[in-house]
Coordinates of C-alpha atoms and ligand atoms in Angstrom, one line a residue:
M12 CA 166.3 102.1 112.3
I13 CA 162.8 102.8 113.3
S14 CA 160.3 100.0 112.7
D15 CA 156.7 99.1 113.8
F16 CA 155.3 102.1 112.0
D17 CA 151.6 102.2 111.6
Y18 CA 151.1 104.0 108.3
T19 CA 147.3 103.7 108.2
A20 CA 146.7 105.2 111.6
L21 CA 149.1 108.0 111.1
A22 CA 147.8 108.9 107.6
K23 CA 144.4 109.3 109.2
R24 CA 145.7 111.6 111.9
V25 CA 147.8 113.9 109.6
G26 CA 145.3 113.7 106.7
P27 CA 145.9 111.3 103.8
Y28 CA 147.2 113.8 101.2
L29 CA 149.5 115.6 103.6
F30 CA 150.8 112.2 104.9
R31 CA 151.6 111.1 101.3
Q32 CA 153.3 114.5 100.7
R33 CA 155.5 114.0 103.7
M34 CA 156.5 110.5 102.9
R35 CA 157.4 111.5 99.3
L36 CA 159.4 114.5 100.4
Q37 CA 161.2 112.5 103.0
E38 CA 162.1 110.0 100.3
Y39 CA 163.2 112.5 97.7
Y40 CA 164.6 115.5 99.4
V41 CA 165.7 114.7 102.9
A42 CA 168.9 112.9 101.9
Q43 CA 170.2 115.7 99.6
S44 CA 172.4 118.7 100.4
F45 CA 171.3 120.7 97.3
G46 CA 167.9 120.8 95.6
P47 CA 164.3 122.0 95.9
G48 CA 163.0 123.0 99.3
R49 CA 162.6 126.3 101.1
T50 CA 166.2 127.0 100.2
Y51 CA 168.5 125.4 97.6
F52 CA 171.2 124.4 100.1
H53 CA 170.3 122.2 103.0
P54 CA 173.3 122.3 105.4
E55 CA 171.4 120.1 107.9
N56 CA 171.9 117.2 105.4
A57 CA 175.6 117.9 104.6
R58 CA 178.1 116.3 106.9
W59 CA 180.9 118.1 105.0
A60 CA 179.4 121.4 106.0
R61 CA 179.7 120.4 109.6
K62 CA 183.4 119.5 109.1
F63 CA 184.1 122.6 107.1
L64 CA 182.6 124.9 109.7
T65 CA 184.3 123.1 112.6
V66 CA 187.7 123.4 111.0
L67 CA 187.1 127.1 110.2
L68 CA 185.9 127.9 113.7
K69 CA 188.8 126.0 115.4
T70 CA 191.4 127.6 113.1
S71 CA 190.1 131.0 113.9
G72 CA 190.0 130.3 117.6
L73 CA 186.2 131.0 117.8
Y74 CA 185.0 127.4 118.4
W75 CA 185.5 127.4 122.1
L76 CA 183.7 130.8 122.6
G77 CA 180.8 129.4 120.5
E78 CA 180.8 126.2 122.6
R79 CA 180.6 128.2 125.8
H80 CA 177.7 130.2 124.5
A81 CA 175.9 127.0 123.4
H82 CA 176.2 125.5 126.8
A83 CA 174.9 128.7 128.5
I84 CA 171.2 127.8 128.2
R85 CA 168.9 130.3 129.8
L86 CA 166.1 128.9 132.0
H87 CA 163.5 131.6 132.5
E88 CA 159.8 132.4 132.8
H89 CA 157.6 134.3 130.3
R90 CA 154.3 135.6 131.6
A91 CA 151.5 135.2 129.0
A92 CA 148.2 137.1 129.6
L93 CA 145.5 135.3 127.6
P94 CA 141.9 136.6 127.2
Q95 CA 139.3 133.9 127.9
L96 CA 141.7 131.9 130.1
P97 CA 139.6 130.1 132.6
A98 CA 140.4 131.1 136.2
A99 CA 141.4 127.5 137.0
F100 CA 144.3 127.9 134.6
N101 CA 145.6 131.1 136.2
G102 CA 149.3 130.5 137.0
Y103 CA 149.4 127.3 134.8
R104 CA 153.0 126.6 133.9
V105 CA 153.9 125.4 130.4
L106 CA 157.5 124.3 129.9
H107 CA 158.6 124.9 126.4
L108 CA 161.5 123.1 124.7
S109 CA 162.4 123.3 121.1
D110 CA 165.1 122.4 118.6
L111 CA 166.9 119.9 120.9
H112 CA 168.9 118.4 118.1
L113 CA 170.0 115.8 120.6
D114 CA 172.1 113.7 118.3
L115 CA 174.5 116.5 117.4
D116 CA 176.9 116.5 120.4
E117 CA 176.9 114.3 123.5
K118 CA 178.3 117.1 125.8
L119 CA 175.6 119.5 124.7
A120 CA 172.8 116.9 125.1
R121 CA 174.0 116.3 128.7
T122 CA 173.9 120.0 129.5
I123 CA 170.3 120.2 128.1
L124 CA 169.3 117.3 130.4
E125 CA 170.9 119.0 133.4
R126 CA 169.1 122.3 132.8
V127 CA 165.7 120.7 132.1
R128 CA 165.8 119.0 135.5
E129 CA 165.6 122.5 137.1
A130 CA 162.4 123.5 135.4
R131 CA 159.0 123.2 137.3
A132 CA 155.8 123.1 135.3
D133 CA 152.4 121.5 134.9
I134 CA 153.0 120.3 131.3
C135 CA 155.9 120.3 128.8
V136 CA 155.5 121.1 125.1
I137 CA 158.2 120.5 122.5
T138 CA 158.1 122.3 119.2
G139 CA 160.1 119.9 117.0
D140 CA 163.6 119.1 115.8
Y141 CA 164.8 116.3 118.0
C142 CA 167.4 115.3 115.3
S143 CA 170.2 117.3 113.8
F144 CA 171.0 115.4 110.6
T145 CA 167.7 114.5 108.8
M146 CA 169.5 111.7 107.0
G147 CA 171.0 110.2 110.1
D148 CA 169.7 107.4 112.3
P149 CA 166.9 108.9 114.4
E150 CA 167.5 106.2 117.0
I151 CA 170.4 108.3 118.5
A152 CA 168.1 111.2 119.2
M153 CA 165.3 108.9 120.4
G154 CA 167.8 107.4 122.9
W155 CA 168.4 110.9 124.3
M156 CA 164.7 111.6 124.3
R157 CA 164.2 108.5 126.5
E158 CA 166.7 109.9 129.0
L159 CA 165.3 113.4 128.8
L160 CA 161.8 112.2 129.6
R161 CA 163.0 110.6 132.8
H162 CA 163.7 114.1 134.0
L163 CA 160.2 115.4 133.2
A164 CA 157.6 114.4 135.8
M165 CA 154.7 116.0 133.8
P166 CA 152.7 115.2 130.7
V167 CA 154.5 116.0 127.5
Y168 CA 152.9 117.2 124.2
A169 CA 154.9 117.7 121.0
V170 CA 155.1 118.3 117.3
L171 CA 157.6 117.4 114.6
G172 CA 160.1 119.8 113.0
N173 CA 161.8 119.9 109.6
H174 CA 164.7 117.7 110.8
D175 CA 162.4 114.9 112.0
R176 CA 161.1 111.9 110.2
I177 CA 157.4 111.1 110.7
E178 CA 158.3 107.5 111.7
M179 CA 159.5 109.0 115.0
V180 CA 155.9 109.6 116.1
T181 CA 155.6 105.9 116.9
H182 CA 158.6 105.9 119.1
L183 CA 157.9 109.2 120.9
E184 CA 154.4 108.0 121.7
A185 CA 155.7 104.7 123.0
M186 CA 157.8 106.8 125.4
G187 CA 154.6 108.6 126.6
V188 CA 154.8 111.8 124.5
R189 CA 151.4 112.8 123.0
M190 CA 152.3 113.9 119.5
L191 CA 149.9 116.4 117.9
M192 CA 149.8 115.7 114.1
N193 CA 147.2 118.2 113.0
E194 CA 145.2 117.4 116.1
H195 CA 144.2 118.8 119.5
V196 CA 143.7 117.7 123.0
A197 CA 141.7 119.2 125.8
L198 CA 143.5 120.0 129.1
A199 CA 141.1 119.8 132.0
R200 CA 141.5 121.6 135.4
E201 CA 138.6 121.6 137.9
D202 CA 135.6 122.2 135.5
A203 CA 137.5 124.2 133.0
C204 CA 139.2 123.4 129.7
L205 CA 142.2 124.7 127.8
Y206 CA 142.9 123.3 124.3
L207 CA 146.3 122.4 123.0
A208 CA 146.5 122.1 119.2
G209 CA 149.5 121.0 117.2
V210 CA 150.4 120.8 113.5
D211 CA 153.0 118.9 111.5
D212 CA 156.0 120.8 110.1
P213 CA 154.9 124.0 108.2
H214 CA 158.5 124.9 107.1
Y215 CA 160.1 122.2 104.9
F216 CA 157.4 119.5 104.5
E217 CA 154.5 122.0 104.6
T218 CA 152.2 119.4 106.0
S219 CA 150.5 121.6 108.7
N220 CA 146.7 121.7 108.6
L221 CA 145.6 124.1 111.3
E222 CA 141.9 123.9 110.2
K223 CA 142.0 120.1 110.8
A224 CA 143.9 120.6 114.1
V225 CA 141.3 122.9 115.7
E226 CA 138.2 121.1 114.2
G227 CA 135.7 120.4 117.0
I228 CA 137.1 123.0 119.5
P229 CA 134.2 125.1 120.8
E230 CA 134.2 128.7 119.4
H231 CA 136.0 131.2 121.6
A232 CA 137.6 128.5 123.7
P233 CA 141.3 129.3 124.6
V234 CA 143.7 127.5 122.3
I235 CA 147.5 127.2 122.6
L236 CA 149.0 126.2 119.2
L237 CA 152.2 124.2 118.8
A238 CA 154.0 124.4 115.4
H239 CA 157.7 124.1 114.5
T240 CA 157.8 127.6 112.9
A241 CA 155.9 130.9 113.2
E242 CA 155.4 130.8 109.4
I243 CA 151.7 130.0 109.8
Y244 CA 151.1 133.1 111.9
R245 CA 148.4 134.5 109.5
E246 CA 146.4 131.2 109.7
A247 CA 146.8 131.2 113.5
L248 CA 145.3 134.7 113.6
G249 CA 142.3 133.4 111.5
A250 CA 141.9 130.4 113.8
G251 CA 141.6 132.7 116.9
I252 CA 144.6 131.1 118.6
A253 CA 145.3 132.6 122.0
L254 CA 149.0 131.7 122.2
F255 CA 151.2 130.4 119.4
L256 CA 154.4 128.5 120.6
C257 CA 157.1 127.7 118.1
G258 CA 160.8 127.5 117.4
H259 CA 163.1 126.6 114.5
T260 CA 165.1 129.8 114.1
H261 CA 167.7 129.2 116.9
A262 CA 167.5 133.1 117.1
G263 CA 170.0 132.9 114.3
Q264 CA 172.4 130.6 116.3
M265 CA 175.4 132.6 115.0
S266 CA 174.6 136.2 115.6
L267 CA 176.5 139.5 115.8
P268 CA 177.4 140.9 119.2
G269 CA 174.1 142.5 120.4
G270 CA 172.1 139.6 119.0
T271 CA 171.4 140.5 115.4
A272 CA 170.9 137.3 113.5
I273 CA 173.2 136.8 110.5
L274 CA 170.9 134.2 108.9
H275 CA 167.1 134.3 108.7
N276 CA 165.8 130.9 107.7
A277 CA 162.0 131.3 107.9
R278 CA 159.3 133.0 106.0
H279 CA 158.0 135.3 108.7
P280 CA 159.0 138.8 109.8
R281 CA 162.4 139.0 111.6
R282 CA 160.7 140.4 114.7
M283 CA 159.2 136.8 115.1
N284 CA 162.7 135.3 115.2
S285 CA 162.8 134.9 119.0
G286 CA 160.9 135.7 122.1
P287 CA 157.4 137.1 122.4
W288 CA 155.7 138.8 119.5
R289 CA 152.3 140.0 118.4
F290 CA 150.4 140.0 115.1
H291 CA 147.2 142.0 115.7
E292 CA 145.4 140.1 118.5
L293 CA 147.5 136.9 118.1
Q294 CA 150.3 136.4 120.7
G295 CA 153.2 134.3 119.9
Y296 CA 156.5 133.1 121.4
T297 CA 159.4 131.8 119.2
S298 CA 161.8 129.8 121.3
S299 CA 165.5 130.5 120.4
G300 CA 165.8 126.7 120.7
T301 CA 167.5 124.6 123.4
G302 CA 170.2 122.8 121.4
A303 CA 172.2 123.7 118.3
C304 CA 172.4 122.5 114.8
I305 CA 175.2 121.6 112.3
V306 CA 178.0 122.6 114.8
P307 CA 177.4 122.6 118.6
V308 CA 178.2 126.3 118.9
R309 CA 176.2 129.5 119.3
F310 CA 177.3 133.1 119.1
F311 CA 175.4 135.8 120.9
A312 CA 172.2 133.8 120.5
P313 CA 171.7 131.9 123.7
G314 CA 169.6 128.8 123.8
E315 CA 166.6 128.7 126.1
I316 CA 164.3 126.7 128.3
V317 CA 161.1 128.8 128.8
V318 CA 158.3 128.3 131.3
H319 CA 155.2 130.2 130.0
V320 CA 153.1 131.2 133.0
L321 CA 149.5 131.7 131.9
E322 CA 147.5 134.5 133.3
A323 CA 143.9 135.6 132.6
A324 CA 143.7 138.9 130.8
P325 CA 140.6 141.0 130.1
D326 CA 139.0 140.1 126.8
P327 CA 139.3 143.1 124.5
A328 CA 136.2 141.9 122.6
S329 CA 134.0 141.9 125.7
P330 CA 132.0 145.0 126.7
A331 CA 133.5 146.8 129.7
Ligands
FE2_18 FE1 163.9 123.5 112.3

């Protein structure tokens, strides 16, 4: 179990009230399958749900198709044109991983590691959910993270998801990951700066504080926001975020042929479920996730490893 946890330092970073909120919710809600939360049923906490689904899928003969789909992780580029992007960051490559759920299945974790090795980028960002079972031992996922980081020869920035305990921050940072807990960092290139802000989980724990995360960033400076879900898209618009990167949905994980998600587990429009989207001048990208949750299968909802390639776009606010 995770130890050496510096409560005082982390409370200051997250904000004392939100930190206390997270600790209390972790204590009361994380270990239950039924009860208050965004939904009444929390399948991520129920081992019996995993067994039930596995038996059902194996009996129906669908398990192996789903397993094949889960291992077919797409590695691709997404070009993001950002107004106010300094010329020095033209072509900057941001590797985006999300929803790794590394403790779910050893075979799938190995496939993820293999695919990640092929990606080339300047930095890597991870938008949460390292664990599968929130009540399980995070050490298993942390062990896989140690291996994964050996394959990433670039700085790594990350946020936590709704499956992750806050104590994991200490371990991830000891591995060299810069966790953004309602904080930001400045990325420098030549004389120019690009800001990377990150918030704690907006979905289950509701401990995101975007206002705190962007505090001190110069007005009109380009900011990339990392959050586990797109649910704070309205706040992101208000904060003038240039690019909002998130995950959580797994693009439904089990979808109908053609990709229509059966389940929608987030409070944002369905069009924000996966891939690029817009909300007025805000641009976002919801990763369909790299791993899988509850059962290591996907149907018609491929996992992905995305490299966002940044490009300068004309600022619509500037006079022609
Ligand atoms: Fe999640």
